[in-house]
Amino acid sequence: MPTVKLVDENDPNPIVQRVFRDIKETKKINWIPNIWRALATHPEHLELCWTRLKAIMRPGKVDALTKEIVALAVSATNGCNYCINSHTAAAMKLGLDVEGLGEVLAVVGLFNQMNKLADAYQVEPDILPHVR
Amino acid sequence: MPTVKLVDENDPNPIVQRVFRDIKETKKINWIPNIWRALATHPEHLELCWTRLKAIMRPGKVDALTKEIVALAVSATNGCNYCINSHTAAAMKLGLDVEGLGEVLAVVGLFNQMNKLADAYQVEPDILPHVR
Amino acid sequence: MPTVKLVDENDPNPIVQRVFRDIKETKKINWIPNIWRALATHPEHLELCWTRLKAIMRPGKVDALTKEIVALAVSATNGCNYCINSHTAAAMKLGLDVEGLGEVLAVVGLFNQMNKLADAYQVEPDILPHVR
Amino acid sequence: MPTVKLVDENDPNPIVQRVFRDIKETKKINWIPNIWRALATHPEHLELCWTRLKAIMRPGKVDALTKEIVALAVSATNGCNYCINSHTAAAMKLGLDVEGLGEVLAVVGLFNQMNKLADAYQVEPDILPHVR
Amino acid sequence: MPTVKLVDENDPNPIVQRVFRDIKETKKINWIPNIWRALATHPEHLELCWTRLKAIMRPGKVDALTKEIVALAVSATNGCNYCINSHTAAAMKLGLDVEGLGEVLAVVGLFNQMNKLADAYQVEPDILPHVR
Amino acid sequence: MPTVKLVDENDPNPIVQRVFRDIKETKKINWIPNIWRALATHPEHLELCWTRLKAIMRPGKVDALTKEIVALAVSATNGCNYCINSHTAAAMKLGLDVEGLGEVLAVVGLFNQMNKLADAYQVEPDILPHVR
């Protein structure tokens, strides 16, 4: 159960109204995901989070699907249930199928393992070949 | 400093020889990265790790660069220095430039933040719109 | 569901009785939070945990509310649901309101992001200005 | 060693110039911490990070020292060396002495322990007393 | 709720059939734990994970119970609910009782605390006595 | 570099003297590891940490080597360099050889992978067979 009362989708606060409207337009949905309704308990923070997320997730040198895959890899590594659910859904909406999801998660699992082995043996960074 | 003595590149153990040769051929390099020299202190484990990594990192539905980007996202989230170094180098070798790296890490930073906010407010997964 | 049977509040074990009584008196509550009932399955460990928590959480140079805020920041960073719930409740009981909670969690989110960016770029500690 | 070449403090990029000037004025320092020089390799991301950090760290319901203490608690929990160094220095500049630092870190250590015990026993959130 | 449809225990895919049969024989159970049914959505990855887990968990220099205890310590540190449940059950099946479990978790809690204190004070590794 | 000045081994503070003497006697060493010299900047916290560590690490139902192995598994999962170094050394002093270390770390790596896969697919705990 959330630790705060989720803000209503029709809350009259002008910052909340402006951000909620932009979320719906940008994501082409007609409802507000719970995370934004929780953040709206502090409207200035809601706006900071949303405007920054919108700027960072816009396709650039890296395309939208790859960005969602990165979001999922981070969320799975952190074990954040809410985020795993929403980024899995978002990546699949952008075209990742179950087999592709399996490949992405295989890489996530693999490097969570390899990271710990590198740490555990205290392996020092390689001197790159051209410097050797 | 590593907690074990790194195994020499010319170690006579037949498993180590076989894996080291395959690492050089697969990665088209003529030296052995430190992580594999540390893992070689337990040859059976070295072989399990390498054969599995080779199978998972092979391009499939997801291409090689995206897989390296996922590896980097996981390593940055875990704060593993060795792995951050090697996957940054590998992703750039596959074509990611400094601006693309900036985009990827912006997404990594963003969702490390959003993950913790979703956890902190104990936000429950959204019921997806088509079910509403 | 807990992995052990929670110990009853009236358990006859003398260590458990002594600790449970002290928890009620110290926290001015007339029931025992679940974490202590789980720890009571190993009475000596229960006592070690409780006496140490009591000593550390006592106001000193740092006041009680700030200590609860630190507890919440740690719990949110670790994504521990039980602890997020109890430390949010405790901080609010000590006077933090929803807007103050929003500010605290904004800082928590921000530095979970900045930590990963500093790690991801392998930024080295600054040489402090007076040494420059 | 950073994975990117740190941007020079006098870099001509107008976004970089604007942000670097604001960092110096806001923090009342005459040099640029390494993290901002690394982020400046992607000027738009630099600006997003800085303007958001500036807004969130401004004293509000929660004072500046408490915010630095939260930043330190998060950084210690994540084990981020760069951030631990800079937030320890910042908190001490704002008045935390070695004994106060000891108290803060005692709380950080304590709840990293308690978080894992609550997770390990799969303890469910308490039903708050007034509801019992 | 899982993000993929769990694969049926009688799925006709030959890799899935082979792995599921081996899981039942190796673990001496007549049902398939959920994690394997989820991984079976990508049969090649299922087989890689299972064959590697089977090889690593086989008693060697380190016995089966100690390996389960390590699995539990890792899972508790990562806060993975599914894994905490299954490794607690597995360790207890191999002979760990509630008091032994309390001892193991006490060590897990203790070093989650000590790890963060060592990081927080940026303590450098000791030069071992024989070198002093 | 530590963020505090390490306390001298001959510091006159009576709590520090008492704890340092007990550390030397208990561990049968004639020097003080850096972590305790850092914690001694807050003598009461030093004593709380040491007395609790001493109580928890004493062999009970679980022997001393297994406890060190758990400490290493936790430290590797958290990526704490200081702790990885000291617990690897301690476990090897108690009889773990390089091959045994390889086995332990293989289990650590494996479950860091499996934990993230279980989280990533949002796998729900198994209903245990006898309840089925």
Coordinates of N, CA and C in Angstrom, one line a residue, chain A residues 64-65 68-69 72 84-102 105, chain B residues 128, chain E residues 2-5 41, chain F residues 121:
Chain A
A64 N 14.3 4.8 -28.9 CA 13.3 4.6 -27.8 C 13.3 3.2 -27.2
L65 N 13.4 2.2 -28.1 CA 13.3 0.8 -27.5 C 14.6 0.5 -26.7
E68 N 14.2 2.0 -23.4 CA 13.3 1.2 -22.5 C 14.0 0.0 -22.0
I69 N 14.8 -0.6 -22.9 CA 15.6 -1.8 -22.5 C 16.6 -1.5 -21.3
L72 N 14.7 -1.1 -18.2 CA 14.3 -2.4 -17.6 C 15.5 -3.1 -17.0
I84 N 9.8 -2.7 -13.0 CA 10.0 -3.9 -13.8 C 8.7 -4.1 -14.6
N85 N 7.6 -4.0 -13.9 CA 6.3 -4.1 -14.6 C 6.1 -3.1 -15.7
S86 N 6.3 -1.8 -15.4 CA 6.0 -0.8 -16.4 C 7.0 -0.8 -17.5
H87 N 8.3 -1.1 -17.2 CA 9.2 -1.0 -18.4 C 9.2 -2.3 -19.2
T88 N 8.8 -3.4 -18.6 CA 8.6 -4.6 -19.4 C 7.4 -4.4 -20.4
A89 N 6.3 -3.8 -19.9 CA 5.2 -3.5 -20.7 C 5.5 -2.5 -21.8
A90 N 6.3 -1.5 -21.4 CA 6.7 -0.4 -22.4 C 7.6 -1.0 -23.5
A91 N 8.5 -1.8 -23.1 CA 9.5 -2.4 -24.1 C 8.7 -3.3 -25.1
M92 N 7.8 -4.1 -24.5 CA 7.0 -5.0 -25.4 C 6.1 -4.2 -26.3
K93 N 5.5 -3.1 -25.8 CA 4.7 -2.2 -26.7 C 5.5 -1.7 -27.9
L94 N 6.8 -1.5 -27.6 CA 7.7 -0.9 -28.7 C 8.3 -2.0 -29.5
G95 N 7.8 -3.3 -29.3 CA 8.2 -4.3 -30.3 C 9.1 -5.5 -29.7
L96 N 9.5 -5.4 -28.5 CA 10.3 -6.5 -27.9 C 9.3 -7.7 -27.7
D97 N 9.6 -8.9 -28.2 CA 8.7 -10.0 -28.0 C 9.3 -10.9 -26.8
V98 N 8.6 -12.0 -26.5 CA 9.0 -12.8 -25.3 C 10.4 -13.3 -25.5
E99 N 10.8 -13.7 -26.7 CA 12.1 -14.2 -26.9 C 13.2 -13.1 -26.8
G100 N 12.9 -11.9 -27.3 CA 13.8 -10.8 -27.1 C 13.9 -10.4 -25.7
L101 N 12.8 -10.5 -24.9 CA 12.8 -10.2 -23.5 C 13.8 -11.2 -22.8
G102 N 13.6 -12.5 -23.2 CA 14.5 -13.5 -22.6 C 16.0 -13.2 -22.9
L105 N 17.1 -10.2 -20.6 CA 17.2 -10.6 -19.2 C 18.4 -11.6 -19.0
Chain B
L128 N -3.2 -2.4 -16.0 CA -3.0 -1.8 -17.4 C -4.3 -1.3 -18.0
Chain E
P2 N 3.8 -12.7 -12.4 CA 4.9 -12.8 -13.4 C 4.7 -11.9 -14.6
T3 N 5.7 -11.4 -15.2 CA 5.6 -10.6 -16.4 C 5.5 -11.5 -17.7
V4 N 5.6 -12.8 -17.6 CA 5.4 -13.7 -18.7 C 4.5 -14.8 -18.3
K5 N 3.9 -15.5 -19.2 CA 3.0 -16.6 -18.9 C 3.9 -17.8 -18.6
T41 N 10.4 -19.7 -21.0 CA 9.9 -18.9 -22.1 C 11.0 -18.7 -23.1
Chain F
Y121 N 11.5 -11.4 -13.8 CA 10.2 -12.1 -14.3 C 9.1 -12.0 -13.3

